[in-house]
Amino acid sequence: MDIEQKLILSQQPIIFFTEGSFLKVYNHSFYVISQLLGFKLKPIIKHIKKIDQIIIYGGFPANAIYQRYPQAKPISHGYQLKGHYDLRGYAHWYQQQSQIIQHRDEHLQQKPSMPIDNHFIVQPLMPVFNHERQSDETTLCHDRLHQPLTKQQLLFLSSWHIDKYSHNINNQFIQSLKKHFKFV
């Protein structure tokens, strides 16, 4: 089934489309599930060039359908959850979600397209406060600090922003840096 058909079917009752081992909901159905019924799904927002439209969708494992929605009925392309839902807030919600991808795309277009290796120049650490003095230990560490970061470390740093990753992941990254620079 193509995306146009899925979007048309998603406007009426909630339709869960079977895609592999997942069930996915699109646009209107996603809105009802996430905003009206309060089921937490991570929205995936994409611009589909074929239809020149932004779609919002999300999904969950197909084997969880009856745990989450016991009243869902099987249909030829997945499951259906009948009901009458107030869609008056859909247009505003859709516009908000669409702006997210537009801002993201604008931000990506503004970034220079330099190879990642040229983004970072490793500088030696300098004393931060006046009372700090460069000791023999700092001199020994100076050689360690000129070691280039790996591409994986650079990619992590370039995509990192506050609250993107859990504290555990951030801590693991810091630990990997300490090992990389042989501080551990």
PDB file of C-alpha atoms in Angstrom:
ATOM      1  CA  MET A   1       0.000   0.000   0.000  1.00  0.00           C
ATOM      2  CA  ASP A   2       1.439   3.390  -0.944  1.00  0.00           C
ATOM      3  CA  ILE A   3       1.729   6.388   1.376  1.00  0.00           C
ATOM      4  CA  GLU A   4      -1.155   8.303  -0.224  1.00  0.00           C
ATOM      5  CA  GLN A   5      -3.567   5.465   0.565  1.00  0.00           C
ATOM      6  CA  LYS A   6      -2.256   5.200   4.128  1.00  0.00           C
ATOM      7  CA  LEU A   7      -2.778   8.921   4.694  1.00  0.00           C
ATOM      8  CA  ILE A   8      -6.336   8.793   3.336  1.00  0.00           C
ATOM      9  CA  LEU A   9      -7.235   5.784   5.504  1.00  0.00           C
ATOM     10  CA  SER A  10      -5.614   7.424   8.549  1.00  0.00           C
ATOM     11  CA  GLN A  11      -8.135  10.269   8.489  1.00  0.00           C
ATOM     12  CA  GLN A  12     -11.097   8.252   9.748  1.00  0.00           C
ATOM     13  CA  PRO A  13     -10.938   5.720  12.536  1.00  0.00           C
ATOM     14  CA  ILE A  14      -7.519   4.914  13.854  1.00  0.00           C
ATOM     15  CA  ILE A  15      -5.689   2.580  11.516  1.00  0.00           C
ATOM     16  CA  PHE A  16      -2.591   0.672  12.610  1.00  0.00           C
ATOM     17  CA  PHE A  17      -0.726  -0.413   9.468  1.00  0.00           C
ATOM     18  CA  THR A  18       1.291  -3.606   9.677  1.00  0.00           C
ATOM     19  CA  GLU A  19       4.837  -2.921   8.491  1.00  0.00           C
ATOM     20  CA  GLY A  20       7.088  -5.864   9.200  1.00  0.00           C
ATOM     21  CA  SER A  21       6.809  -6.670  12.894  1.00  0.00           C
ATOM     22  CA  PHE A  22       5.589  -3.160  13.740  1.00  0.00           C
ATOM     23  CA  LEU A  23       2.301  -1.338  13.635  1.00  0.00           C
ATOM     24  CA  LYS A  24       2.493   2.256  12.432  1.00  0.00           C
ATOM     25  CA  VAL A  25       0.039   5.127  12.635  1.00  0.00           C
ATOM     26  CA  TYR A  26       0.140   8.167  10.366  1.00  0.00           C
ATOM     27  CA  ASN A  27      -0.927  11.826  10.620  1.00  0.00           C
ATOM     28  CA  HIS A  28      -4.557  11.895  11.913  1.00  0.00           C
ATOM     29  CA  SER A  29      -4.293   8.470  13.529  1.00  0.00           C
ATOM     30  CA  PHE A  30      -0.976   9.443  15.134  1.00  0.00           C
ATOM     31  CA  TYR A  31      -2.587  12.628  16.451  1.00  0.00           C
ATOM     32  CA  VAL A  32      -5.475  10.722  18.056  1.00  0.00           C
ATOM     33  CA  ILE A  33      -3.186   8.094  19.591  1.00  0.00           C
ATOM     34  CA  SER A  34      -0.608  10.524  20.957  1.00  0.00           C
ATOM     35  CA  GLN A  35      -2.628  13.647  21.761  1.00  0.00           C
ATOM     36  CA  LEU A  36      -6.153  12.477  22.543  1.00  0.00           C
ATOM     37  CA  LEU A  37      -5.568   8.993  23.920  1.00  0.00           C
ATOM     38  CA  GLY A  38      -2.257   9.884  25.591  1.00  0.00           C
ATOM     39  CA  PHE A  39      -0.239   6.977  24.227  1.00  0.00           C
ATOM     40  CA  LYS A  40       3.407   8.052  24.129  1.00  0.00           C
ATOM     41  CA  LEU A  41       4.855   7.467  20.682  1.00  0.00           C
ATOM     42  CA  LYS A  42       7.974   9.159  19.397  1.00  0.00           C
ATOM     43  CA  PRO A  43       6.953  11.163  16.324  1.00  0.00           C
ATOM     44  CA  ILE A  44       8.933  10.647  13.164  1.00  0.00           C
ATOM     45  CA  ILE A  45       8.508  13.666  10.926  1.00  0.00           C
ATOM     46  CA  LYS A  46       9.500  13.425   7.260  1.00  0.00           C
ATOM     47  CA  HIS A  47       8.954  15.323   4.069  1.00  0.00           C
ATOM     48  CA  ILE A  48       7.915  12.890   1.325  1.00  0.00           C
ATOM     49  CA  LYS A  49       9.050  14.303  -2.021  1.00  0.00           C
ATOM     50  CA  LYS A  50       6.797  12.009  -4.031  1.00  0.00           C
ATOM     51  CA  ILE A  51       3.681  13.701  -2.643  1.00  0.00           C
ATOM     52  CA  ASP A  52       5.386  16.933  -1.506  1.00  0.00           C
ATOM     53  CA  GLN A  53       3.922  16.573   1.965  1.00  0.00           C
ATOM     54  CA  ILE A  54       5.179  16.304   5.510  1.00  0.00           C
ATOM     55  CA  ILE A  55       4.040  13.166   7.296  1.00  0.00           C
ATOM     56  CA  ILE A  56       4.110  12.365  10.976  1.00  0.00           C
ATOM     57  CA  TYR A  57       4.123   8.776  12.068  1.00  0.00           C
ATOM     58  CA  GLY A  58       5.197   6.415  14.787  1.00  0.00           C
ATOM     59  CA  GLY A  59       4.856   2.810  15.727  1.00  0.00           C
ATOM     60  CA  PHE A  60       5.270   0.014  18.215  1.00  0.00           C
ATOM     61  CA  PRO A  61       5.709  -3.787  18.078  1.00  0.00           C
ATOM     62  CA  ALA A  62       2.701  -5.537  16.545  1.00  0.00           C
ATOM     63  CA  ASN A  63       2.546  -8.124  19.317  1.00  0.00           C
ATOM     64  CA  ALA A  64       1.595  -5.371  21.808  1.00  0.00           C
ATOM     65  CA  ILE A  65      -1.632  -4.306  20.064  1.00  0.00           C
ATOM     66  CA  TYR A  66      -4.071  -6.116  22.358  1.00  0.00           C
ATOM     67  CA  GLN A  67      -2.190  -5.109  25.511  1.00  0.00           C
ATOM     68  CA  ARG A  68      -2.502  -1.463  24.534  1.00  0.00           C
ATOM     69  CA  TYR A  69      -5.785  -1.517  22.605  1.00  0.00           C
ATOM     70  CA  PRO A  70      -7.847  -4.619  23.421  1.00  0.00           C
ATOM     71  CA  GLN A  71     -10.782  -3.274  21.358  1.00  0.00           C
ATOM     72  CA  ALA A  72      -8.702  -3.112  18.115  1.00  0.00           C
ATOM     73  CA  LYS A  73     -10.137  -5.177  15.257  1.00  0.00           C
ATOM     74  CA  PRO A  74      -7.949  -6.907  12.658  1.00  0.00           C
ATOM     75  CA  ILE A  75      -8.344  -5.681   9.062  1.00  0.00           C
ATOM     76  CA  SER A  76      -6.533  -6.605   5.841  1.00  0.00           C
ATOM     77  CA  HIS A  77      -3.628  -4.152   6.302  1.00  0.00           C
ATOM     78  CA  GLY A  78      -3.353  -4.116  10.094  1.00  0.00           C
ATOM     79  CA  TYR A  79      -5.802  -3.125  12.815  1.00  0.00           C
ATOM     80  CA  GLN A  80      -8.576  -0.612  13.230  1.00  0.00           C
ATOM     81  CA  LEU A  81      -9.721   1.222  16.336  1.00  0.00           C
ATOM     82  CA  LYS A  82     -13.178   2.664  15.756  1.00  0.00           C
ATOM     83  CA  GLY A  83     -14.474   5.713  17.516  1.00  0.00           C
ATOM     84  CA  HIS A  84     -15.374   9.347  17.095  1.00  0.00           C
ATOM     85  CA  TYR A  85     -12.571  11.704  18.026  1.00  0.00           C
ATOM     86  CA  ASP A  86     -12.410  15.476  18.192  1.00  0.00           C
ATOM     87  CA  LEU A  87      -9.964  16.458  15.440  1.00  0.00           C
ATOM     88  CA  ARG A  88     -10.384  20.230  15.818  1.00  0.00           C
ATOM     89  CA  GLY A  89      -6.851  20.545  17.218  1.00  0.00           C
ATOM     90  CA  TYR A  90      -5.281  18.453  14.453  1.00  0.00           C
ATOM     91  CA  ALA A  91      -4.495  21.308  12.020  1.00  0.00           C
ATOM     92  CA  HIS A  92      -2.691  23.347  14.682  1.00  0.00           C
ATOM     93  CA  TRP A  93      -0.787  20.292  15.962  1.00  0.00           C
ATOM     94  CA  TYR A  94       0.175  19.282  12.408  1.00  0.00           C
ATOM     95  CA  GLN A  95       1.467  22.783  11.687  1.00  0.00           C
ATOM     96  CA  GLN A  96       3.589  22.748  14.864  1.00  0.00           C
ATOM     97  CA  GLN A  97       5.063  19.370  13.969  1.00  0.00           C
ATOM     98  CA  SER A  98       5.727  20.491  10.384  1.00  0.00           C
ATOM     99  CA  GLN A  99       7.640  23.518  11.624  1.00  0.00           C
ATOM    100  CA  ILE A 100      10.006  21.224  13.510  1.00  0.00           C
ATOM    101  CA  ILE A 101      11.210  19.573  10.294  1.00  0.00           C
ATOM    102  CA  GLN A 102      11.324  22.890   8.437  1.00  0.00           C
ATOM    103  CA  HIS A 103      13.538  24.435  11.138  1.00  0.00           C
ATOM    104  CA  ARG A 104      15.720  21.322  11.197  1.00  0.00           C
ATOM    105  CA  ASP A 105      16.145  21.406   7.409  1.00  0.00           C
ATOM    106  CA  GLU A 106      16.940  25.132   7.433  1.00  0.00           C
ATOM    107  CA  HIS A 107      19.522  24.572  10.164  1.00  0.00           C
ATOM    108  CA  LEU A 108      21.160  21.743   8.211  1.00  0.00           C
ATOM    109  CA  GLN A 109      21.343  23.879   5.063  1.00  0.00           C
ATOM    110  CA  GLN A 110      23.111  26.655   6.971  1.00  0.00           C
ATOM    111  CA  LYS A 111      25.923  24.407   8.226  1.00  0.00           C
ATOM    112  CA  PRO A 112      29.096  24.408   6.139  1.00  0.00           C
ATOM    113  CA  SER A 113      29.775  21.129   4.412  1.00  0.00           C
ATOM    114  CA  MET A 114      33.360  20.605   5.517  1.00  0.00           C
ATOM    115  CA  PRO A 115      34.719  17.135   6.194  1.00  0.00           C
ATOM    116  CA  ILE A 116      34.380  16.323   9.871  1.00  0.00           C
ATOM    117  CA  ASP A 117      38.158  15.984  10.304  1.00  0.00           C
ATOM    118  CA  ASN A 118      38.513  19.735   9.654  1.00  0.00           C
ATOM    119  CA  HIS A 119      35.884  20.753  12.217  1.00  0.00           C
ATOM    120  CA  PHE A 120      38.012  20.266  15.295  1.00  0.00           C
ATOM    121  CA  ILE A 121      41.488  21.447  16.077  1.00  0.00           C
ATOM    122  CA  VAL A 122      42.832  19.971  19.261  1.00  0.00           C
ATOM    123  CA  GLN A 123      44.482  22.623  21.446  1.00  0.00           C
ATOM    124  CA  PRO A 124      46.433  21.979  24.629  1.00  0.00           C
ATOM    125  CA  LEU A 125      44.620  22.726  27.856  1.00  0.00           C
ATOM    126  CA  MET A 126      45.567  26.031  29.383  1.00  0.00           C
ATOM    127  CA  PRO A 127      45.166  27.017  33.043  1.00  0.00           C
ATOM    128  CA  VAL A 128      41.649  28.324  33.615  1.00  0.00           C
ATOM    129  CA  PHE A 129      42.275  30.338  36.765  1.00  0.00           C
ATOM    130  CA  ASN A 130      45.202  32.626  37.507  1.00  0.00           C
ATOM    131  CA  HIS A 131      46.235  30.597  40.544  1.00  0.00           C
ATOM    132  CA  GLU A 132      46.637  27.419  38.441  1.00  0.00           C
ATOM    133  CA  ARG A 133      50.151  26.712  37.316  1.00  0.00           C
ATOM    134  CA  GLN A 134      51.294  24.388  34.640  1.00  0.00           C
ATOM    135  CA  SER A 135      52.920  21.487  36.451  1.00  0.00           C
ATOM    136  CA  ASP A 136      55.084  18.626  35.284  1.00  0.00           C
ATOM    137  CA  GLU A 137      51.903  16.528  35.213  1.00  0.00           C
ATOM    138  CA  THR A 138      50.298  18.963  32.792  1.00  0.00           C
ATOM    139  CA  THR A 139      53.408  18.864  30.630  1.00  0.00           C
ATOM    140  CA  LEU A 140      53.217  15.066  30.566  1.00  0.00           C
ATOM    141  CA  CYS A 141      49.547  15.264  29.580  1.00  0.00           C
ATOM    142  CA  HIS A 142      50.330  17.807  26.845  1.00  0.00           C
ATOM    143  CA  ASP A 143      51.406  15.008  24.453  1.00  0.00           C
ATOM    144  CA  ARG A 144      48.273  13.034  25.214  1.00  0.00           C
ATOM    145  CA  LEU A 145      46.032  15.986  24.360  1.00  0.00           C
ATOM    146  CA  HIS A 146      47.388  16.302  20.832  1.00  0.00           C
ATOM    147  CA  GLN A 147      45.984  12.900  20.018  1.00  0.00           C
ATOM    148  CA  PRO A 148      43.160  13.346  17.456  1.00  0.00           C
ATOM    149  CA  LEU A 149      39.662  12.221  18.379  1.00  0.00           C
ATOM    150  CA  THR A 150      38.144   9.284  16.542  1.00  0.00           C
ATOM    151  CA  LYS A 151      35.443   9.904  13.937  1.00  0.00           C
ATOM    152  CA  GLN A 152      32.907   8.295  16.273  1.00  0.00           C
ATOM    153  CA  GLN A 153      33.849  10.725  19.049  1.00  0.00           C
ATOM    154  CA  LEU A 154      33.692  13.671  16.652  1.00  0.00           C
ATOM    155  CA  LEU A 155      30.268  12.610  15.371  1.00  0.00           C
ATOM    156  CA  PHE A 156      28.966  12.267  18.908  1.00  0.00           C
ATOM    157  CA  LEU A 157      30.260  15.725  19.833  1.00  0.00           C
ATOM    158  CA  SER A 158      28.910  17.351  16.675  1.00  0.00           C
ATOM    159  CA  SER A 159      25.395  15.991  17.280  1.00  0.00           C
ATOM    160  CA  TRP A 160      25.391  16.489  21.067  1.00  0.00           C
ATOM    161  CA  HIS A 161      23.177  19.078  22.750  1.00  0.00           C
ATOM    162  CA  ILE A 162      21.829  19.494  26.272  1.00  0.00           C
ATOM    163  CA  ASP A 163      19.322  16.794  27.258  1.00  0.00           C
ATOM    164  CA  LYS A 164      19.748  14.847  24.000  1.00  0.00           C
ATOM    165  CA  TYR A 165      21.341  11.852  25.713  1.00  0.00           C
ATOM    166  CA  SER A 166      20.857  10.337  29.138  1.00  0.00           C
ATOM    167  CA  HIS A 167      23.370  11.006  31.912  1.00  0.00           C
ATOM    168  CA  ASN A 168      24.538   7.413  31.557  1.00  0.00           C
ATOM    169  CA  ILE A 169      25.429   7.871  27.869  1.00  0.00           C
ATOM    170  CA  ASN A 170      27.132  11.206  28.575  1.00  0.00           C
ATOM    171  CA  ASN A 171      29.132   9.596  31.390  1.00  0.00           C
ATOM    172  CA  GLN A 172      30.154   6.711  29.130  1.00  0.00           C
ATOM    173  CA  PHE A 173      31.349   9.193  26.526  1.00  0.00           C
ATOM    174  CA  ILE A 174      33.420  11.094  29.104  1.00  0.00           C
ATOM    175  CA  GLN A 175      34.895   7.783  30.277  1.00  0.00           C
ATOM    176  CA  SER A 176      35.770   6.894  26.676  1.00  0.00           C
ATOM    177  CA  LEU A 177      37.550  10.256  26.328  1.00  0.00           C
ATOM    178  CA  LYS A 178      39.488   9.644  29.526  1.00  0.00           C
ATOM    179  CA  LYS A 179      40.596   6.241  28.217  1.00  0.00           C
ATOM    180  CA  HIS A 180      41.371   7.720  24.793  1.00  0.00           C
ATOM    181  CA  PHE A 181      43.664  10.325  26.357  1.00  0.00           C
ATOM    182  CA  LYS A 182      45.019   7.752  28.830  1.00  0.00           C
ATOM    183  CA  PHE A 183      43.852   9.545  31.980  1.00  0.00           C
ATOM    184  CA  VAL A 184      42.474   6.306  33.394  1.00  0.00           C
TER     185      VAL A 184
END
